[in-house]
PDB file of C-alpha atoms in Angstrom:
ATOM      1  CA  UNK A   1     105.713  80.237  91.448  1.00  0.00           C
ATOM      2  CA  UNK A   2     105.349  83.474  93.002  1.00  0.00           C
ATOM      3  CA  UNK A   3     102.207  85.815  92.630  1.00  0.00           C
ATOM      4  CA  UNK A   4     104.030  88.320  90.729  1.00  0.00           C
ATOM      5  CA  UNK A   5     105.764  85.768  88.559  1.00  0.00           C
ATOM      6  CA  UNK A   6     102.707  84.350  87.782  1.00  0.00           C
ATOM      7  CA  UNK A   7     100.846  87.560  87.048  1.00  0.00           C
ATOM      8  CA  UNK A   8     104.020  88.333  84.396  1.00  0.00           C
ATOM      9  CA  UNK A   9     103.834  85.102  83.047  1.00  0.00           C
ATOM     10  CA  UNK A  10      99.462  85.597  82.392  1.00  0.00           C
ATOM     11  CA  UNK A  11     100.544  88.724  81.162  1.00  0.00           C
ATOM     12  CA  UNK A  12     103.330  86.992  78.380  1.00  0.00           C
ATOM     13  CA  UNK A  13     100.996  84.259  77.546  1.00  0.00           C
ATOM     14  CA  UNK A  14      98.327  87.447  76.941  1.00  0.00           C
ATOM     15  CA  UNK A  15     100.341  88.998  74.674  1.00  0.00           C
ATOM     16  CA  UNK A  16     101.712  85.705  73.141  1.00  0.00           C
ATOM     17  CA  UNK A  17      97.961  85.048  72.324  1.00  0.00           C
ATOM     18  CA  UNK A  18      97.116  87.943  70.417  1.00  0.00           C
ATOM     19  CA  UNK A  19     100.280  88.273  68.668  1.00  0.00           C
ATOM     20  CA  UNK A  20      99.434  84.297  67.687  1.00  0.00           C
ATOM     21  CA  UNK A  21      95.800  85.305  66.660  1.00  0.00           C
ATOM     22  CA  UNK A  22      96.903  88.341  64.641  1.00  0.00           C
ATOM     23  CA  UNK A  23     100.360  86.171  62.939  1.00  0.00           C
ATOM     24  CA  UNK A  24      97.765  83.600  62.280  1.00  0.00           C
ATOM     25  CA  UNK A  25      95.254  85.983  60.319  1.00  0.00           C
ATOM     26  CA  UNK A  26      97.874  87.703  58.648  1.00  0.00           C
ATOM     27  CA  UNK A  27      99.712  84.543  57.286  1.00  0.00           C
ATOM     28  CA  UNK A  28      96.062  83.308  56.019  1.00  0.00           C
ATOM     29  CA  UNK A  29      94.949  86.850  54.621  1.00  0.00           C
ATOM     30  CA  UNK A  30      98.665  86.405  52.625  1.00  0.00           C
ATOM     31  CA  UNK A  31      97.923  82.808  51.497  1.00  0.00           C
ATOM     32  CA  UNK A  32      94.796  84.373  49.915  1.00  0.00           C
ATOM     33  CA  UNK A  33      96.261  87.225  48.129  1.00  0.00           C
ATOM     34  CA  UNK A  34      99.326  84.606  46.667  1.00  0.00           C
ATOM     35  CA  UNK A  35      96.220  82.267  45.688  1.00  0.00           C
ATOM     36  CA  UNK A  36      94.421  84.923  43.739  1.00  0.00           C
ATOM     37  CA  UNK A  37      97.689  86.082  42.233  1.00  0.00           C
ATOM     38  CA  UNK A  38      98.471  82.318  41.007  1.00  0.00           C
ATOM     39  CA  UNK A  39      94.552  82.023  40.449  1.00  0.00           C
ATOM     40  CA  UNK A  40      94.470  79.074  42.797  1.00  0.00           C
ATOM     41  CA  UNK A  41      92.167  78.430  45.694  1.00  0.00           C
ATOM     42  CA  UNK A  42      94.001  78.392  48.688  1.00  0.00           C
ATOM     43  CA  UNK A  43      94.282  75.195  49.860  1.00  0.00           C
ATOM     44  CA  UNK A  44      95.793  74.442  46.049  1.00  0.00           C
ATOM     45  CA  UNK A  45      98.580  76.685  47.034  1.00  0.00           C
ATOM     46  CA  UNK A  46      99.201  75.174  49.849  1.00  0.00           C
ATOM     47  CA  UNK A  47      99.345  71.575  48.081  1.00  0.00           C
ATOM     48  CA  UNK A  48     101.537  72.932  46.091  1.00  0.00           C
ATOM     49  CA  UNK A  49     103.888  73.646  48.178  1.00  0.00           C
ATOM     50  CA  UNK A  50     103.603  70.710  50.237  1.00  0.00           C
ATOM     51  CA  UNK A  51     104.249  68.641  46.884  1.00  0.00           C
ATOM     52  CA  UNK A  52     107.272  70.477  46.620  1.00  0.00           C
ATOM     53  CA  UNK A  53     108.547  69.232  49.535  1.00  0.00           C
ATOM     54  CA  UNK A  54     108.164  65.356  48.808  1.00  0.00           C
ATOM     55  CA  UNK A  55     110.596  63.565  46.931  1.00  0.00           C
ATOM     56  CA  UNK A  56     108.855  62.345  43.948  1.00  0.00           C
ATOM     57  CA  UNK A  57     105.721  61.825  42.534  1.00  0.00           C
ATOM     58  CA  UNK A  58     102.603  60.764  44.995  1.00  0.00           C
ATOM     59  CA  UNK A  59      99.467  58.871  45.076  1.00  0.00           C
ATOM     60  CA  UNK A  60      96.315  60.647  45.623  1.00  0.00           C
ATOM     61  CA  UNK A  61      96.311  59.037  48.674  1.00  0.00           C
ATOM     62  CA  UNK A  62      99.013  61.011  50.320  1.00  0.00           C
ATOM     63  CA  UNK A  63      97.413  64.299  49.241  1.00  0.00           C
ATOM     64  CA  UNK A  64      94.857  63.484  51.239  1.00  0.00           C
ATOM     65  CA  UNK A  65      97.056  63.171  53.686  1.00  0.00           C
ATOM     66  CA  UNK A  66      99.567  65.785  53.414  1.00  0.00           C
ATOM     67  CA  UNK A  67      96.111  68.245  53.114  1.00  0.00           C
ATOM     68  CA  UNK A  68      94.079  66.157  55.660  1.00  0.00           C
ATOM     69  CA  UNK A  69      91.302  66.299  53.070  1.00  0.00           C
ATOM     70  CA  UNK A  70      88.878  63.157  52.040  1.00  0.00           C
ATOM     71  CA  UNK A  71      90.442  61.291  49.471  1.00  0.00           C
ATOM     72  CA  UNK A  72      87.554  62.424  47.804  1.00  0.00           C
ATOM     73  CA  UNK A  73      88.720  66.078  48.167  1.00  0.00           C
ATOM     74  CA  UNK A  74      91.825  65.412  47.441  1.00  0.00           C
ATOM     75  CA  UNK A  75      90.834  63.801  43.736  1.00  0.00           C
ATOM     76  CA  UNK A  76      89.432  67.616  43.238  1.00  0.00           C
ATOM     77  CA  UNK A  77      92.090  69.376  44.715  1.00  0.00           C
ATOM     78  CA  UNK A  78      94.092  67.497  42.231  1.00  0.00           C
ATOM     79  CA  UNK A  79      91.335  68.186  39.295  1.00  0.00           C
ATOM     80  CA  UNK A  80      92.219  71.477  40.083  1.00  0.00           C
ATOM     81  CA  UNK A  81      96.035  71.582  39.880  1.00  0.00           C
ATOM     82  CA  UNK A  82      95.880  69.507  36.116  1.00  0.00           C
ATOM     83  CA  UNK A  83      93.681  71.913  35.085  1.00  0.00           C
ATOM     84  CA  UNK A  84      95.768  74.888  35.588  1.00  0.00           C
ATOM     85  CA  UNK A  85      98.544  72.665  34.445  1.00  0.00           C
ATOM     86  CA  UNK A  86     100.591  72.517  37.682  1.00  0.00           C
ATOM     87  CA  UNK A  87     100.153  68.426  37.946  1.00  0.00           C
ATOM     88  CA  UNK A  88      99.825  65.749  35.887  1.00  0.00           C
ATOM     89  CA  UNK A  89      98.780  62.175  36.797  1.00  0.00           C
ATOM     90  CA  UNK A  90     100.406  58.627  35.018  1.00  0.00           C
ATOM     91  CA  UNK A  91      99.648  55.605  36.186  1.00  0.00           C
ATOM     92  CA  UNK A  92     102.211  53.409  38.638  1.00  0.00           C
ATOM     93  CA  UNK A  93     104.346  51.845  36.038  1.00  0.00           C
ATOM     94  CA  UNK A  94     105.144  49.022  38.712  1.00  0.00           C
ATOM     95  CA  UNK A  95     101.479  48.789  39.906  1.00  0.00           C
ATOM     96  CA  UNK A  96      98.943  49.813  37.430  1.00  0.00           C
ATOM     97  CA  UNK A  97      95.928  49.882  39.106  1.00  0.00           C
ATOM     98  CA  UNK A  98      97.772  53.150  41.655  1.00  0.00           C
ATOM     99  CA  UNK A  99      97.993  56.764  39.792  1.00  0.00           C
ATOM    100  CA  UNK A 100     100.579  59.003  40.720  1.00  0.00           C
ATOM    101  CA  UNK A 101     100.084  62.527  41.281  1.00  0.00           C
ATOM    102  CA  UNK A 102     103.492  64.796  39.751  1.00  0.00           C
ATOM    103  CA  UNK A 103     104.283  68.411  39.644  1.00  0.00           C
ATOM    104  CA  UNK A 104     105.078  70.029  36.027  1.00  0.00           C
ATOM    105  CA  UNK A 105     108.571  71.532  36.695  1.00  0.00           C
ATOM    106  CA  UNK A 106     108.209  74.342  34.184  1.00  0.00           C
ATOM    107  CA  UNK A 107     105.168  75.224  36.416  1.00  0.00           C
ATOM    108  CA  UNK A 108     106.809  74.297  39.474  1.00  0.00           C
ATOM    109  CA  UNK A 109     109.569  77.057  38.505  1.00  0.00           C
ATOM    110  CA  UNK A 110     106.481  79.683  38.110  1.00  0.00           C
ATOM    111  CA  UNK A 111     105.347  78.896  41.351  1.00  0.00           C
ATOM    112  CA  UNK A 112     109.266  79.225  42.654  1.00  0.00           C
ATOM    113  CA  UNK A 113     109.838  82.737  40.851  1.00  0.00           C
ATOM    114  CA  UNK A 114     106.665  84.241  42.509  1.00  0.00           C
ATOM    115  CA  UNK A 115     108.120  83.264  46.112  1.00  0.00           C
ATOM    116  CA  UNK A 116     111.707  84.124  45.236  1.00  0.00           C
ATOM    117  CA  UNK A 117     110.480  88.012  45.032  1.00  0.00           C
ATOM    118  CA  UNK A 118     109.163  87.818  47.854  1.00  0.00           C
ATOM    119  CA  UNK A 119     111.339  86.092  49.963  1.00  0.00           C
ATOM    120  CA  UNK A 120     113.382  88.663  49.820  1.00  0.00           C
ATOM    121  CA  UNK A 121     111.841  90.603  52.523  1.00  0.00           C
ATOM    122  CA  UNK A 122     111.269  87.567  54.711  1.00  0.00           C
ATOM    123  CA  UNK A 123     115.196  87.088  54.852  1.00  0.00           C
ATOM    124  CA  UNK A 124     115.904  90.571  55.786  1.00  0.00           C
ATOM    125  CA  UNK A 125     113.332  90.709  58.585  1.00  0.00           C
ATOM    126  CA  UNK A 126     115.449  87.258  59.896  1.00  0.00           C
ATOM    127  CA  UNK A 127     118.505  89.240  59.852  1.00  0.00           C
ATOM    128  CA  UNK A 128     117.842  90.867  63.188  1.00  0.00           C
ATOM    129  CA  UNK A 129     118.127  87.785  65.087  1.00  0.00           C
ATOM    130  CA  UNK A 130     120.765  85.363  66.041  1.00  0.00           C
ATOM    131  CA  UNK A 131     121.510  82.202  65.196  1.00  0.00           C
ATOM    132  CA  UNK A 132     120.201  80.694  68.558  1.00  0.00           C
ATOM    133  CA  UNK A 133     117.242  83.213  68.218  1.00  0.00           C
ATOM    134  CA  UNK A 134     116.463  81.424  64.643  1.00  0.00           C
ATOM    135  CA  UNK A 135     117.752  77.580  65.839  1.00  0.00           C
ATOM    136  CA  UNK A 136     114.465  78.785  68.322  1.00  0.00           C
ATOM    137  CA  UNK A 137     112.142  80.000  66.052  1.00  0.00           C
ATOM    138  CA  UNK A 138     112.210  76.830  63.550  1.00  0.00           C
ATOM    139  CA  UNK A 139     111.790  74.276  66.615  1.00  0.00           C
ATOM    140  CA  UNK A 140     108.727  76.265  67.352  1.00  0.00           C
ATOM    141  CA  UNK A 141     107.795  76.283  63.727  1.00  0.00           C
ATOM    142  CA  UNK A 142     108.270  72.456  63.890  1.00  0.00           C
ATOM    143  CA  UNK A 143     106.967  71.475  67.030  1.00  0.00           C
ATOM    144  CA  UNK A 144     103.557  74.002  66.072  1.00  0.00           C
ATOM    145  CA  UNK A 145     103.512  71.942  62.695  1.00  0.00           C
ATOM    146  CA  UNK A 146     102.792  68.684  64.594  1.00  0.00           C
ATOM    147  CA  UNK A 147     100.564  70.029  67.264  1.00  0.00           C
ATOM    148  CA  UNK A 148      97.943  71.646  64.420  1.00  0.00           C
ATOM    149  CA  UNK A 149      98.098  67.977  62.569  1.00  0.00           C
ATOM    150  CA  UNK A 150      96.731  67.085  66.077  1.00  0.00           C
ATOM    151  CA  UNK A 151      94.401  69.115  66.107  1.00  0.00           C
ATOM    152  CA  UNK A 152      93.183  68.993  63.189  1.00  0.00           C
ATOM    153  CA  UNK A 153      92.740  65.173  63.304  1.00  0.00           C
ATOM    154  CA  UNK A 154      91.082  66.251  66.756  1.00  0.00           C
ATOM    155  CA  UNK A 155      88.662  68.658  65.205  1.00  0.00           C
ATOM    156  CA  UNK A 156      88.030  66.348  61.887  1.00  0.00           C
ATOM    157  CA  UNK A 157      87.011  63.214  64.309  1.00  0.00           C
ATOM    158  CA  UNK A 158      84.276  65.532  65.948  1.00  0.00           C
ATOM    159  CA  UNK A 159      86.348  66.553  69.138  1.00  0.00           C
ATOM    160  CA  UNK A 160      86.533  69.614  70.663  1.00  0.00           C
TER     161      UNK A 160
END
């Protein structure tokens, strides 16, 4: 690599860094206001949605992991949700010593309304790019999904 290509590219991966830092911020300072709106903490929120995603109902277990909280946290996260009546929690009818953890779908449809208004404005910001251009964007999205469950497992077992 050349010394002005790699001066450009210090100078892309500059700018890609505090765009990241600021996206970052802004995406957690949103989280918050959407928590305080739905009167959740924000980590609930983001169980939430993560719950969404699975297929049925799930142990306590895989909160934990979906989170990467302690089981232990994760039994309070869930506290949390059946007490604002987002979960409930039945036992396994084909093993009943495991409790399953499932979302209330008239709550579930709450939650859904509050990100249909303002998903809106998400899709019309994606309008200005391509299909490629968005193809792009969600392998990033993907591929920055399992690097931060790195390094959070990194950071969690005390590594740096």
């Amino acid at each position: 690599m050349t010394q002005k290509k790699a001066a450009g590219r210090k100078r892309l991966m500059d700018e890609l860094s505090i765009a990241s830092r600021r996206y970052m911020a802004s995406y957690a300072l949103f989280n918050q206001a959407l928590a305080d709106h739905l009167r959740l903490h924000p980590t609930d929120l983001q169980c939430l949605n993560l719950l969404g995603l699975e297929p049925g109902p799930v142990t306590t277990g895989r909160v934990a992991e979906l989170t990467g909280l302690t089981t232990g946290s994760a039994t309070r996260l869930v506290d949390r949700l059946e007490r604002a009546g987002y979960v409930t929690r039945e036992r396994d009818a084909e093993d009943r010593r495991r409790v399953l953890v499932t979302v209330v779908p008239e709550r579930m449809a709450e939650f859904g309304e509050v990100w249909q208004k303002l998903n809106g404005s998400w899709y019309a910001m994606f309008d200005a790019y391509g299909d490629e251009e968005i193809a792009l964007l969600t392998a990033h999205m993907r591929r920055t999904v399992e690097l931060s469950a790195a390094q959070v497992e990194r950071l969690r077992g005390g590594e740096l």
